[in-house]
Tab-separated table of C-alpha atoms and ligand atoms in Angstrom:
chain	number	residue	atom	x	y	z
A	1	MET	CA	0.127	-0.206	0.276
A	2	ASP	CA	1.519	3.530	-1.091
A	3	ILE	CA	0.639	5.401	2.109
A	4	ILE	CA	1.582	8.762	1.443
A	5	ASN	CA	-0.263	8.899	-1.511
A	6	LEU	CA	-3.842	7.973	0.140
A	7	SER	CA	-6.310	10.704	0.833
A	8	ALA	CA	-6.797	11.793	4.379
A	9	TRP	CA	-10.454	10.071	4.519
A	10	GLU	CA	-8.774	6.918	2.844
A	11	ILE	CA	-6.026	6.628	6.117
A	12	ARG	CA	-8.881	7.171	8.404
A	13	GLU	CA	-10.978	4.497	6.703
A	14	LYS	CA	-8.181	1.815	6.610
A	15	VAL	CA	-6.930	2.550	10.305
A	16	VAL	CA	-10.691	1.841	11.244
A	17	ASN	CA	-11.132	-1.137	9.179
A	18	ARG	CA	-7.757	-2.488	10.706
A	19	GLU	CA	-6.273	-2.599	7.014
A	20	VAL	CA	-3.086	-0.872	8.150
A	21	THR	CA	-2.419	0.491	12.009
A	22	ALA	CA	-2.028	4.179	12.985
A	23	ARG	CA	1.874	3.370	13.430
A	24	GLU	CA	2.267	2.249	10.313
A	25	ILE	CA	0.820	5.402	8.891
A	26	VAL	CA	2.976	7.597	10.829
A	27	GLU	CA	6.240	5.840	10.290
A	28	ALA	CA	5.687	6.128	6.339
A	29	PHE	CA	5.024	9.913	6.732
A	30	LEU	CA	8.332	10.399	8.989
A	31	ALA	CA	10.312	8.341	6.286
A	32	ARG	CA	8.543	10.887	3.714
A	33	ILE	CA	9.576	13.986	5.979
A	34	GLU	CA	12.991	11.891	6.110
A	35	GLU	CA	13.797	11.792	2.667
A	36	VAL	CA	12.557	15.034	1.316
A	37	ASP	CA	12.317	18.036	4.101
A	38	ASN	CA	16.511	18.584	4.226
A	39	GLU	CA	15.394	20.008	0.784
A	40	ILE	CA	11.735	21.281	1.344
A	41	LYS	CA	12.470	22.522	4.615
A	42	ALA	CA	8.554	22.407	5.533
A	43	PHE	CA	8.960	21.833	9.023
A	44	ILE	CA	10.611	23.836	11.911
A	45	THR	CA	10.030	21.309	14.038
A	46	ILE	CA	8.839	17.315	14.095
A	47	ASP	CA	7.781	14.830	16.965
A	48	LYS	CA	8.879	11.932	16.303
A	49	ASP	CA	8.423	10.295	19.623
A	50	GLY	CA	4.801	12.131	20.277
A	51	ALA	CA	3.350	11.662	16.557
A	52	LEU	CA	4.132	7.767	17.184
A	53	SER	CA	3.177	7.635	20.362
A	54	GLN	CA	-0.049	9.336	19.780
A	55	ALA	CA	-0.814	6.556	16.850
A	56	ASP	CA	-0.089	3.694	19.699
A	57	GLU	CA	-2.844	5.137	21.567
A	58	ILE	CA	-5.392	5.036	18.485
A	59	ASP	CA	-4.292	1.632	17.471
A	60	LYS	CA	-4.840	0.393	21.158
A	61	LYS	CA	-8.105	1.794	21.149
A	62	ILE	CA	-9.206	0.045	18.099
A	63	GLN	CA	-7.535	-3.415	19.343
A	64	ASN	CA	-10.357	-2.660	22.195
A	65	ASN	CA	-13.083	-1.841	20.451
A	66	LYS	CA	-13.059	1.302	21.393
A	67	THR	CA	-14.183	4.363	19.042
A	68	VAL	CA	-11.827	6.391	17.395
A	69	GLY	CA	-12.405	10.441	16.921
A	70	SER	CA	-13.079	11.717	13.093
A	71	LEU	CA	-9.266	12.401	12.633
A	72	ALA	CA	-8.329	8.792	13.742
A	73	GLY	CA	-4.636	7.978	12.674
A	74	ILE	CA	-4.491	10.898	10.508
A	75	PRO	CA	-0.911	12.645	10.793
A	76	ILE	CA	-1.572	16.473	10.621
A	77	GLY	CA	1.301	19.360	10.577
A	78	ILE	CA	0.258	22.899	12.075
A	79	LYS	CA	1.983	26.289	11.240
A	80	ASP	CA	4.192	27.577	13.830
A	81	ASN	CA	2.115	30.270	15.282
A	82	ILE	CA	-0.779	27.784	16.278
A	83	VAL	CA	0.433	27.224	20.170
A	84	THR	CA	0.839	23.676	21.428
A	85	LYS	CA	2.066	23.025	25.049
A	86	ASP	CA	4.149	19.873	24.339
A	87	LEU	CA	5.757	21.568	21.170
A	88	ARG	CA	7.717	24.988	20.666
A	89	THR	CA	6.041	27.535	19.151
A	90	THR	CA	8.521	29.968	17.143
A	91	CYS	CA	6.296	31.941	14.753
A	92	GLY	CA	9.812	31.345	12.246
A	93	SER	CA	11.130	34.080	14.564
A	94	LYS	CA	14.311	33.907	16.849
A	95	MET	CA	12.144	36.379	18.986
A	96	LEU	CA	10.306	32.828	19.904
A	97	GLU	CA	12.642	30.073	19.441
A	98	ASN	CA	13.043	28.388	22.121
A	99	TYR	CA	8.702	29.510	23.427
A	100	ILE	CA	6.667	26.665	24.941
A	101	SER	CA	3.152	28.193	25.570
A	102	PRO	CA	1.090	26.710	28.792
A	103	PHE	CA	-1.878	25.689	26.642
A	104	ASP	CA	-2.948	24.441	23.322
A	105	ALA	CA	-5.124	26.468	21.026
A	106	THR	CA	-8.244	25.360	20.921
A	107	VAL	CA	-7.842	23.937	16.951
A	108	VAL	CA	-5.038	21.863	18.776
A	109	GLU	CA	-7.092	20.613	21.518
A	110	LYS	CA	-10.230	19.904	18.886
A	111	ILE	CA	-7.471	17.877	16.669
A	112	LYS	CA	-6.329	15.456	19.488
A	113	ALA	CA	-9.527	15.082	20.648
A	114	GLN	CA	-10.608	13.155	17.328
A	115	ASP	CA	-7.687	11.532	17.386
A	116	GLY	CA	-5.822	13.469	14.699
A	117	ILE	CA	-1.905	12.708	15.104
A	118	ILE	CA	-0.518	16.037	15.252
A	119	ILE	CA	3.131	15.280	13.271
A	120	GLY	CA	5.057	18.724	13.795
A	121	LYS	CA	4.912	22.527	13.129
A	122	THR	CA	5.508	23.820	9.828
A	123	ASN	CA	7.725	26.867	8.856
A	124	MET	CA	6.226	30.157	7.930
A	125	ASP	CA	6.805	33.609	7.012
A	126	GLU	CA	8.518	35.447	10.469
A	127	PHE	CA	5.263	36.175	12.146
A	128	ALA	CA	3.342	35.574	9.301
A	129	MET	CA	4.211	38.451	7.442
A	130	GLY	CA	5.465	37.853	3.916
A	131	THR	CA	3.982	36.268	0.961
A	132	SER	CA	7.047	33.945	-0.408
A	133	THR	CA	7.945	31.795	3.261
A	134	ASP	CA	11.282	33.406	2.852
A	135	THR	CA	11.900	35.914	6.179
A	136	SER	CA	11.624	32.999	8.466
A	137	TYR	CA	14.769	32.681	10.995
A	138	PHE	CA	14.547	28.881	10.230
A	139	GLY	CA	15.394	29.190	6.754
A	140	VAL	CA	13.543	29.028	3.133
A	141	THR	CA	10.807	26.727	2.439
A	142	LYS	CA	11.027	25.180	-1.260
A	143	ASN	CA	8.220	24.800	-3.449
A	144	PRO	CA	7.481	20.861	-4.141
A	145	ALA	CA	6.495	21.715	-7.774
A	146	ASN	CA	10.101	22.727	-8.603
A	147	PRO	CA	12.409	23.953	-6.054
A	148	LYS	CA	13.914	26.651	-7.511
A	149	LEU	CA	10.695	28.179	-6.802
A	150	ILE	CA	9.221	30.095	-3.643
A	151	PRO	CA	6.096	28.103	-1.569
A	152	GLY	CA	4.348	31.456	-1.523
A	153	GLY	CA	3.460	32.111	1.807
A	154	SER	CA	3.137	33.502	4.813
A	155	SER	CA	1.993	29.476	5.593
A	156	GLY	CA	4.174	28.193	2.622
A	157	GLY	CA	5.560	25.300	5.003
A	158	SER	CA	2.151	23.837	5.673
A	159	ALA	CA	1.384	24.530	1.651
A	160	ALA	CA	4.932	22.544	0.642
A	161	ALA	CA	4.176	19.778	3.603
A	162	VAL	CA	0.868	18.729	1.536
A	163	ALA	CA	2.319	19.320	-1.877
A	164	ALA	CA	5.240	16.944	-1.268
A	165	MET	CA	3.453	13.944	0.561
A	166	GLU	CA	5.227	15.022	3.959
A	167	VAL	CA	1.485	15.193	5.434
A	168	PRO	CA	-2.279	14.754	3.725
A	169	LEU	CA	-3.524	17.557	5.837
A	170	SER	CA	-1.961	20.811	7.718
A	171	LEU	CA	-2.989	23.810	9.169
A	172	GLY	CA	-1.838	27.481	8.393
A	173	SER	CA	-3.446	30.812	9.063
A	174	ASP	CA	-4.734	33.330	6.706
A	175	THR	CA	-4.576	37.286	7.318
A	176	GLY	CA	-4.374	38.418	3.744
A	177	GLY	CA	-3.744	35.489	1.606
A	178	SER	CA	-1.603	32.988	3.511
A	179	ASN	CA	-3.505	30.148	3.108
A	180	THR	CA	-4.937	30.397	-0.293
A	181	GLN	CA	-2.048	32.152	-1.916
A	182	PRO	CA	0.666	29.495	-1.048
A	183	ALA	CA	-1.726	26.427	-1.805
A	184	SER	CA	-2.087	28.306	-5.184
A	185	PHE	CA	1.750	28.577	-5.882
A	186	CYS	CA	2.245	25.050	-4.407
A	187	GLY	CA	-0.503	23.211	-6.179
A	188	VAL	CA	-2.531	22.040	-3.187
A	189	VAL	CA	-6.357	23.028	-2.028
A	190	SER	CA	-6.745	25.308	0.657
A	191	ILE	CA	-9.576	26.731	2.164
A	192	LYS	CA	-9.822	29.990	4.066
A	193	PRO	CA	-12.785	30.043	6.802
A	194	SER	CA	-15.068	33.323	6.986
A	195	PHE	CA	-13.728	35.151	9.985
A	196	GLY	CA	-15.638	33.676	13.559
A	197	LEU	CA	-16.030	30.077	11.937
A	198	VAL	CA	-13.069	28.758	13.555
A	199	SER	CA	-11.425	29.392	16.864
A	200	ARG	CA	-8.513	31.990	16.928
A	201	ASN	CA	-7.484	30.848	20.681
A	202	GLY	CA	-4.027	29.932	20.514
A	203	LEU	CA	-3.151	31.482	17.389
A	204	VAL	CA	-0.572	34.264	17.928
A	205	SER	CA	-1.973	37.351	16.386
A	206	VAL	CA	-0.648	39.830	13.807
A	207	ALA	CA	-3.938	41.392	12.852
A	208	ASN	CA	-6.916	40.655	14.779
A	209	THR	CA	-9.654	41.763	12.914
A	210	LEU	CA	-8.220	40.087	9.512
A	211	ASP	CA	-6.445	36.868	11.197
A	212	THR	CA	-8.360	32.877	10.441
A	213	ILE	CA	-6.730	29.867	11.012
A	214	GLY	CA	-7.419	27.855	7.459
A	215	VAL	CA	-6.726	23.909	6.019
A	216	PHE	CA	-4.646	22.606	3.814
A	217	GLY	CA	-4.921	19.251	1.881
A	218	LYS	CA	-4.572	17.401	-1.627
A	219	ASP	CA	-8.234	17.631	-2.878
A	220	VAL	CA	-11.384	20.164	-1.876
A	221	LYS	CA	-12.714	16.581	0.097
A	222	ASP	CA	-9.775	16.359	2.503
A	223	ALA	CA	-9.668	20.150	3.390
A	224	ALA	CA	-13.420	20.056	3.726
A	225	PHE	CA	-13.117	17.402	6.260
A	226	LEU	CA	-10.629	18.912	8.816
A	227	LEU	CA	-12.239	22.376	8.331
A	228	ASN	CA	-15.136	20.744	9.433
A	229	SER	CA	-13.132	18.935	12.579
A	230	ILE	CA	-12.225	22.374	13.768
A	231	SER	CA	-15.102	24.405	13.459
A	232	GLY	CA	-17.305	25.809	15.952
A	233	PHE	CA	-18.166	28.414	18.543
A	234	ASP	CA	-15.607	28.917	21.168
A	235	LYS	CA	-15.779	31.137	24.254
A	236	LYS	CA	-12.466	31.559	24.301
A	237	ASP	CA	-12.037	33.421	21.375
A	238	PRO	CA	-14.509	36.724	21.421
A	239	THR	CA	-14.871	36.904	17.928
A	240	SER	CA	-15.857	33.527	17.463
A	241	ILE	CA	-19.381	33.034	15.306
A	242	ASN	CA	-22.101	31.525	17.902
A	243	LYS	CA	-24.284	30.106	15.667
A	244	GLU	CA	-24.977	26.470	14.118
A	245	HIS	CA	-23.193	25.849	11.232
A	246	GLU	CA	-23.207	23.254	8.564
A	247	THR	CA	-20.927	19.984	8.087
A	248	PHE	CA	-18.819	20.459	5.289
A	249	ILE	CA	-17.955	16.763	4.704
A	250	ILE	CA	-19.336	15.754	1.478
A	251	SER	CA	-20.757	12.206	1.544
A	252	ASN	CA	-18.491	9.057	0.013
A	253	ASP	CA	-21.290	8.681	-2.589
A	254	SER	CA	-20.418	12.314	-3.768
A	255	ASP	CA	-17.322	10.814	-5.258
A	256	ASN	CA	-20.003	9.525	-7.990
A	257	SER	CA	-21.760	12.695	-8.767
A	258	ASN	CA	-21.193	14.623	-11.903
A	259	PRO	CA	-19.696	18.092	-11.592
A	260	ASP	CA	-23.027	19.582	-13.088
A	261	GLU	CA	-25.006	17.894	-10.707
A	262	LEU	CA	-22.845	20.072	-7.826
A	263	ILE	CA	-23.202	23.445	-9.838
A	264	LYS	CA	-26.157	23.299	-12.232
A	265	GLY	CA	-27.966	26.542	-11.523
A	266	MET	CA	-25.289	27.640	-9.496
A	267	ARG	CA	-24.672	31.453	-9.788
A	268	VAL	CA	-21.250	32.516	-10.224
A	269	GLY	CA	-20.065	36.873	-10.889
A	270	ILE	CA	-17.366	37.685	-12.388
A	271	PRO	CA	-15.647	40.428	-11.377
A	272	ARG	CA	-15.150	42.735	-14.095
A	273	GLU	CA	-12.170	44.467	-12.474
A	274	ILE	CA	-9.582	41.402	-12.523
A	275	TYR	CA	-9.318	42.580	-16.466
A	276	GLN	CA	-8.117	45.719	-15.759
A	277	MET	CA	-5.329	44.536	-13.348
A	278	GLU	CA	-2.199	43.021	-15.159
A	279	LEU	CA	-2.535	39.233	-14.371
A	280	ASP	CA	0.501	37.226	-15.930
A	281	SER	CA	-0.769	35.294	-19.430
A	282	LYS	CA	-0.317	32.126	-17.652
A	283	VAL	CA	-2.915	33.243	-14.618
A	284	ARG	CA	-5.191	34.860	-17.645
A	285	GLU	CA	-5.632	31.779	-19.514
A	286	LYS	CA	-6.721	29.452	-16.811
A	287	PHE	CA	-8.735	31.476	-15.561
A	288	GLU	CA	-10.736	32.128	-18.276
A	289	LYS	CA	-11.035	28.097	-19.344
A	290	ALA	CA	-12.019	27.735	-15.663
A	291	VAL	CA	-14.634	30.378	-15.956
A	292	GLU	CA	-15.810	28.351	-19.501
A	293	PHE	CA	-15.627	25.241	-17.397
A	294	PHE	CA	-18.306	26.510	-14.901
A	295	LYS	CA	-20.528	27.754	-18.111
A	296	SER	CA	-20.499	24.575	-19.862
A	297	ASN	CA	-21.395	22.688	-16.686
A	298	GLY	CA	-24.993	24.361	-15.769
A	299	ALA	CA	-23.691	27.028	-13.780
A	300	ILE	CA	-25.206	30.690	-14.454
A	301	VAL	CA	-22.244	32.893	-14.999
A	302	GLU	CA	-22.129	36.603	-14.949
A	303	GLU	CA	-20.070	39.529	-14.655
A	304	ILE	CA	-20.444	41.994	-11.788
A	305	SER	CA	-18.474	44.826	-10.630
A	306	LEU	CA	-16.483	44.995	-7.657
A	307	PRO	CA	-15.439	49.003	-7.905
A	308	ASN	CA	-13.601	48.828	-4.743
A	309	LEU	CA	-11.628	46.432	-5.481
A	310	LYS	CA	-8.626	48.821	-6.677
A	311	TYR	CA	-8.711	49.972	-3.171
A	312	ALA	CA	-8.027	46.633	-1.503
A	313	THR	CA	-4.033	46.392	-0.993
A	314	GLU	CA	-3.847	49.810	0.376
A	315	THR	CA	-6.727	49.124	3.050
A	316	TYR	CA	-4.859	46.212	3.694
A	317	ILE	CA	-1.217	47.333	4.418
A	318	ILE	CA	-2.825	50.013	7.068
A	319	ILE	CA	-5.249	47.357	8.139
A	320	SER	CA	-2.725	45.052	8.806
A	321	ASN	CA	0.479	46.975	9.606
A	322	GLY	CA	-1.514	49.324	12.217
A	323	GLU	CA	-3.055	46.024	13.826
A	324	ALA	CA	0.216	44.249	13.886
A	325	ALA	CA	2.204	46.834	15.045
A	326	SER	CA	0.416	46.970	18.412
A	327	ASN	CA	-0.239	43.484	18.789
A	328	MET	CA	4.253	42.774	18.530
A	329	ALA	CA	4.434	45.595	21.437
A	330	ARG	CA	4.256	42.334	23.775
A	331	PHE	CA	7.734	40.993	22.565
A	332	ASP	CA	9.545	43.074	24.612
A	333	GLY	CA	12.297	40.924	26.289
A	334	LEU	CA	10.156	40.767	29.336
A	335	ARG	CA	6.906	39.123	29.040
A	336	TYR	CA	7.970	36.744	25.585
A	337	GLY	CA	10.561	35.166	24.161
A	338	TYR	CA	14.218	36.703	23.385
A	339	ARG	CA	16.120	38.744	26.080
A	340	ALA	CA	19.150	40.370	25.078
A	341	LYS	CA	22.410	39.343	26.765
A	342	GLU	CA	23.679	43.124	27.517
A	343	TYR	CA	21.664	46.175	28.784
A	344	ASP	CA	22.288	48.741	31.146
A	345	ASN	CA	18.955	49.906	31.824
A	346	LEU	CA	15.373	49.134	31.202
A	347	ASP	CA	15.151	51.058	27.720
A	348	GLU	CA	18.262	49.521	26.460
A	349	LEU	CA	16.636	45.827	27.436
A	350	TYR	CA	13.495	46.719	25.380
A	351	ILE	CA	15.648	48.198	22.190
A	352	LYS	CA	18.316	45.329	21.966
A	353	SER	CA	15.781	42.748	22.768
A	354	ARG	CA	13.656	43.747	20.126
A	355	THR	CA	16.464	44.763	17.649
A	356	GLU	CA	18.285	41.373	18.123
A	357	GLY	CA	14.564	39.312	17.828
A	358	PHE	CA	12.706	40.450	15.213
A	359	GLY	CA	13.801	40.336	11.413
A	360	ASN	CA	13.457	43.067	8.935
A	361	GLU	CA	10.496	42.368	7.629
A	362	VAL	CA	8.745	42.624	11.196
A	363	LYS	CA	10.632	45.606	11.840
A	364	THR	CA	9.490	47.448	8.483
A	365	ARG	CA	5.910	46.838	9.635
A	366	ILE	CA	6.438	47.962	13.096
A	367	ILE	CA	7.664	50.891	12.089
A	368	LEU	CA	5.016	51.309	9.216
A	369	GLY	CA	1.941	50.020	11.310
A	370	THR	CA	3.441	52.597	14.141
A	371	TYR	CA	3.344	55.513	11.849
A	372	PHE	CA	-0.721	54.486	10.526
A	373	VAL	CA	-1.908	54.323	13.826
A	374	SER	CA	-0.215	56.914	15.706
A	375	SER	CA	-2.502	60.015	16.936
A	376	ALA	CA	-1.265	62.120	14.253
A	377	ASN	CA	-1.990	59.832	11.560
A	378	SER	CA	-4.824	57.892	12.380
A	379	LYS	CA	-7.521	59.691	11.254
A	380	GLU	CA	-5.577	60.399	7.752
A	381	TYR	CA	-4.855	56.618	7.472
A	382	TYR	CA	-6.290	54.002	9.826
A	383	ASN	CA	-9.919	55.703	10.496
A	384	LYS	CA	-9.742	56.201	6.679
A	385	ALA	CA	-8.738	52.340	5.715
A	386	LEU	CA	-11.616	51.389	8.200
A	387	ARG	CA	-14.140	53.626	6.013
A	388	VAL	CA	-12.902	51.616	2.465
A	389	ARG	CA	-13.058	48.774	4.364
A	390	THR	CA	-16.657	49.055	4.874
A	391	LEU	CA	-17.276	50.305	0.836
A	392	ILE	CA	-15.441	46.695	0.150
A	393	LYS	CA	-17.495	44.782	2.264
A	394	ASN	CA	-20.282	46.509	0.709
A	395	ASP	CA	-19.440	45.611	-2.946
A	396	PHE	CA	-19.326	41.969	-1.767
A	397	ASP	CA	-23.112	42.129	0.145
A	398	LYS	CA	-24.620	43.704	-2.709
A	399	ALA	CA	-22.848	40.874	-5.087
A	400	PHE	CA	-23.962	38.065	-2.900
A	401	GLU	CA	-27.598	39.292	-2.761
A	402	ASP	CA	-27.179	37.667	-6.529
A	403	TYR	CA	-24.554	35.362	-6.672
A	404	ASP	CA	-23.521	32.386	-4.439
A	405	ILE	CA	-19.927	32.512	-5.388
A	406	ILE	CA	-17.672	35.001	-7.125
A	407	LEU	CA	-13.980	33.415	-9.163
A	408	THR	CA	-10.716	35.231	-9.384
A	409	PRO	CA	-7.357	34.062	-9.963
A	410	THR	CA	-5.444	33.151	-6.357
A	411	ALA	CA	-2.815	34.917	-7.331
A	412	PRO	CA	-2.385	37.595	-10.589
A	413	ILE	CA	1.169	36.307	-10.684
A	414	LEU	CA	3.227	33.069	-10.898
A	415	PRO	CA	5.626	31.388	-8.259
A	416	PHE	CA	9.067	33.250	-8.661
A	417	GLU	CA	12.715	32.137	-7.979
A	418	ALA	CA	13.665	32.203	-4.557
A	419	ASN	CA	16.717	34.471	-5.400
A	420	LYS	CA	14.753	37.244	-7.173
A	421	LYS	CA	13.750	40.263	-4.822
A	422	LEU	CA	10.330	41.582	-6.015
A	423	PRO	CA	10.055	45.422	-5.733
A	424	PHE	CA	7.353	46.352	-3.121
A	425	GLU	CA	4.768	47.237	-5.157
A	426	GLU	CA	4.969	43.499	-7.158
A	427	LYS	CA	5.281	41.977	-3.734
A	428	VAL	CA	1.889	43.352	-2.579
A	429	ARG	CA	0.124	43.002	-5.851
A	430	ILE	CA	0.489	39.355	-5.422
A	431	ASN	CA	-2.082	39.569	-2.262
A	432	ALA	CA	-4.708	41.610	-4.932
A	433	PHE	CA	-7.521	39.222	-4.852
A	434	THR	CA	-6.984	37.754	-1.531
A	435	THR	CA	-6.935	40.304	0.635
A	436	LEU	CA	-10.478	41.201	-0.464
A	437	VAL	CA	-11.641	38.235	1.578
A	438	ASN	CA	-10.207	38.997	4.913
A	439	LEU	CA	-10.951	42.645	4.582
A	440	ALA	CA	-14.591	41.512	3.684
A	441	GLY	CA	-14.806	38.566	6.367
A	442	LEU	CA	-15.278	35.713	3.425
A	443	CYS	CA	-14.318	32.504	3.192
A	444	ALA	CA	-12.715	31.289	0.006
A	445	LEU	CA	-10.510	27.969	-1.558
A	446	SER	CA	-7.746	27.821	-3.693
A	447	VAL	CA	-8.125	25.287	-5.789
A	448	PRO	CA	-5.586	23.769	-8.514
A	449	THR	CA	-6.332	24.532	-12.210
A	450	ASN	CA	-3.831	22.805	-14.090
A	451	PRO	CA	-2.742	19.344	-11.724
A	452	GLY	CA	0.626	17.632	-13.326
A	453	GLU	CA	1.700	20.602	-15.492
A	454	GLU	CA	4.807	22.127	-14.177
A	455	ILE	CA	3.583	25.180	-12.765
A	456	PRO	CA	0.689	25.138	-10.719
A	457	VAL	CA	-2.065	27.948	-10.947
A	458	GLY	CA	-4.719	28.293	-8.696
A	459	LEU	CA	-8.411	28.999	-8.807
A	460	GLN	CA	-9.627	31.219	-6.240
A	461	ILE	CA	-13.495	30.678	-5.177
A	462	ILE	CA	-14.881	33.455	-2.402
A	463	GLY	CA	-18.507	32.697	-0.564
A	464	ASP	CA	-19.884	34.827	1.443
A	465	ARG	CA	-19.790	35.087	5.102
A	466	LEU	CA	-20.623	31.567	6.454
A	467	LYS	CA	-21.292	30.015	3.019
A	468	GLU	CA	-18.482	27.580	2.990
A	469	ILE	CA	-20.813	24.777	1.440
A	470	ASN	CA	-21.254	26.707	-1.800
A	471	ILE	CA	-17.200	27.063	-2.256
A	472	ILE	CA	-16.339	23.481	-1.511
A	473	LYS	CA	-19.309	22.138	-3.501
A	474	ALA	CA	-18.018	24.425	-6.302
A	475	GLY	CA	-14.421	23.310	-5.524
A	476	ILE	CA	-15.190	19.354	-5.575
A	477	ALA	CA	-17.169	20.315	-9.133
A	478	PHE	CA	-14.327	22.141	-10.005
A	479	GLU	CA	-11.652	19.263	-9.363
A	480	ARG	CA	-13.302	17.056	-11.481
A	481	MET	CA	-13.805	19.253	-14.036
A	482	VAL	CA	-9.885	19.694	-14.247
A	483	LYS	CA	-8.643	16.211	-13.894
B	1	LIG	N1	1.002	37.967	2.491
B	1	LIG	C1	0.170	38.941	2.958
B	1	LIG	C2	1.121	39.718	3.661
B	1	LIG	O1	2.407	39.671	4.007
B	1	LIG	C3	-0.503	37.762	4.177
B	1	LIG	C4	0.194	37.473	5.339
B	1	LIG	C5	-0.823	36.699	5.780
B	1	LIG	O2	-2.335	36.386	5.781
B	1	LIG	N2	-0.533	36.022	7.252
B	1	LIG	O3	0.888	40.249	4.586
């Protein structure tokens, strides 16, 4: 049995049916990590012993005919900004190189409670600030599709780990596209849930009004499966939504349904503003083909307008950095993490600890963000950005009165070479279509348009708040269309 090629669904079924033990599953993935991770560098920390002992516990339960959880025997990678009490949580930073949290994040508790196996913590841009997983203190992650290319970011480790078959599932975090964009670049699936659907308790905050925890899998069904296991109200997160959510698992029977059964009559909006932006020609070609797929499989596809789309990037930069600057204040050499060895007074302790503990990207954003929210400038920048954010949200509210999903490319450009230093404007442009989703609190899914081709290109399917079921159905249909 080729274990590392199995889907998460299949793994659980085979473990429960005693066709394979959870230990055999974990051993196979650990062997794969051993084989490829020296090059890919998807992981910062690997918990070999912990994963094997979790596997043994599950095997024991099964031998004793006890019921096991919905994630039984499935190895899962966790982005290293989601806290775990048994493993360090570094956020890809020297600042937290040896930080051990006193508690597990709610999503980690949920995974453990359902017998998922945490195999390690994945690499990321420092404090989730970046688009290429090249600002990590622990080195650059490579794109398994082509190791010369960046994997996208900031959850590049989680995307690469799934793409390289080091784990079937992983968790990432998404503040402005950090789930969907690396999924697109690595050729895997990711779902960024609606704001408030998945608890942020235990996610180290970058920008509290934008942050979400999302999932990666090889296909939509696997990703939906993990999303279902981690969703739901949590009183420990004040922004968590206290409302029943639909179960996102698509049953095994749906495997045989035709794409048109899933999307027939679905109303699909295509924002005309996309074509006013600079798109890589391959991205444009794949996007146009995707739109045709939806049309020819019974969806009702129409052009729509999101007039404020063009302001998303600037709005995102002001809000995310403004919030990030205040979140970073807690890393002061006293409360958490790194402390400078030599200092003469309290000011020096702060300054030296932060100067030595943070990398350049984080420092740049603290400076920028502090400027945007300072009392002299906040009216002109932060407050104005909040107003534009409302306009963007209103555009979507209007669109979702008439449409079930909205399609965009996930990113306007292709993954680029690791040694290429992109100019700032080009860098922020990568997120033009993904930051929108976070600003409006929506859900989105990125699904590969060209499986098997050399450079992956993702399609972003955006859904209204708490309408994950629409993007999942559309994603499954699209996967079948392109296979
Ligand atoms: N790439 C975006 C940024 O650098 C988004 C990051 C994220 O979603 N965490 O801000």
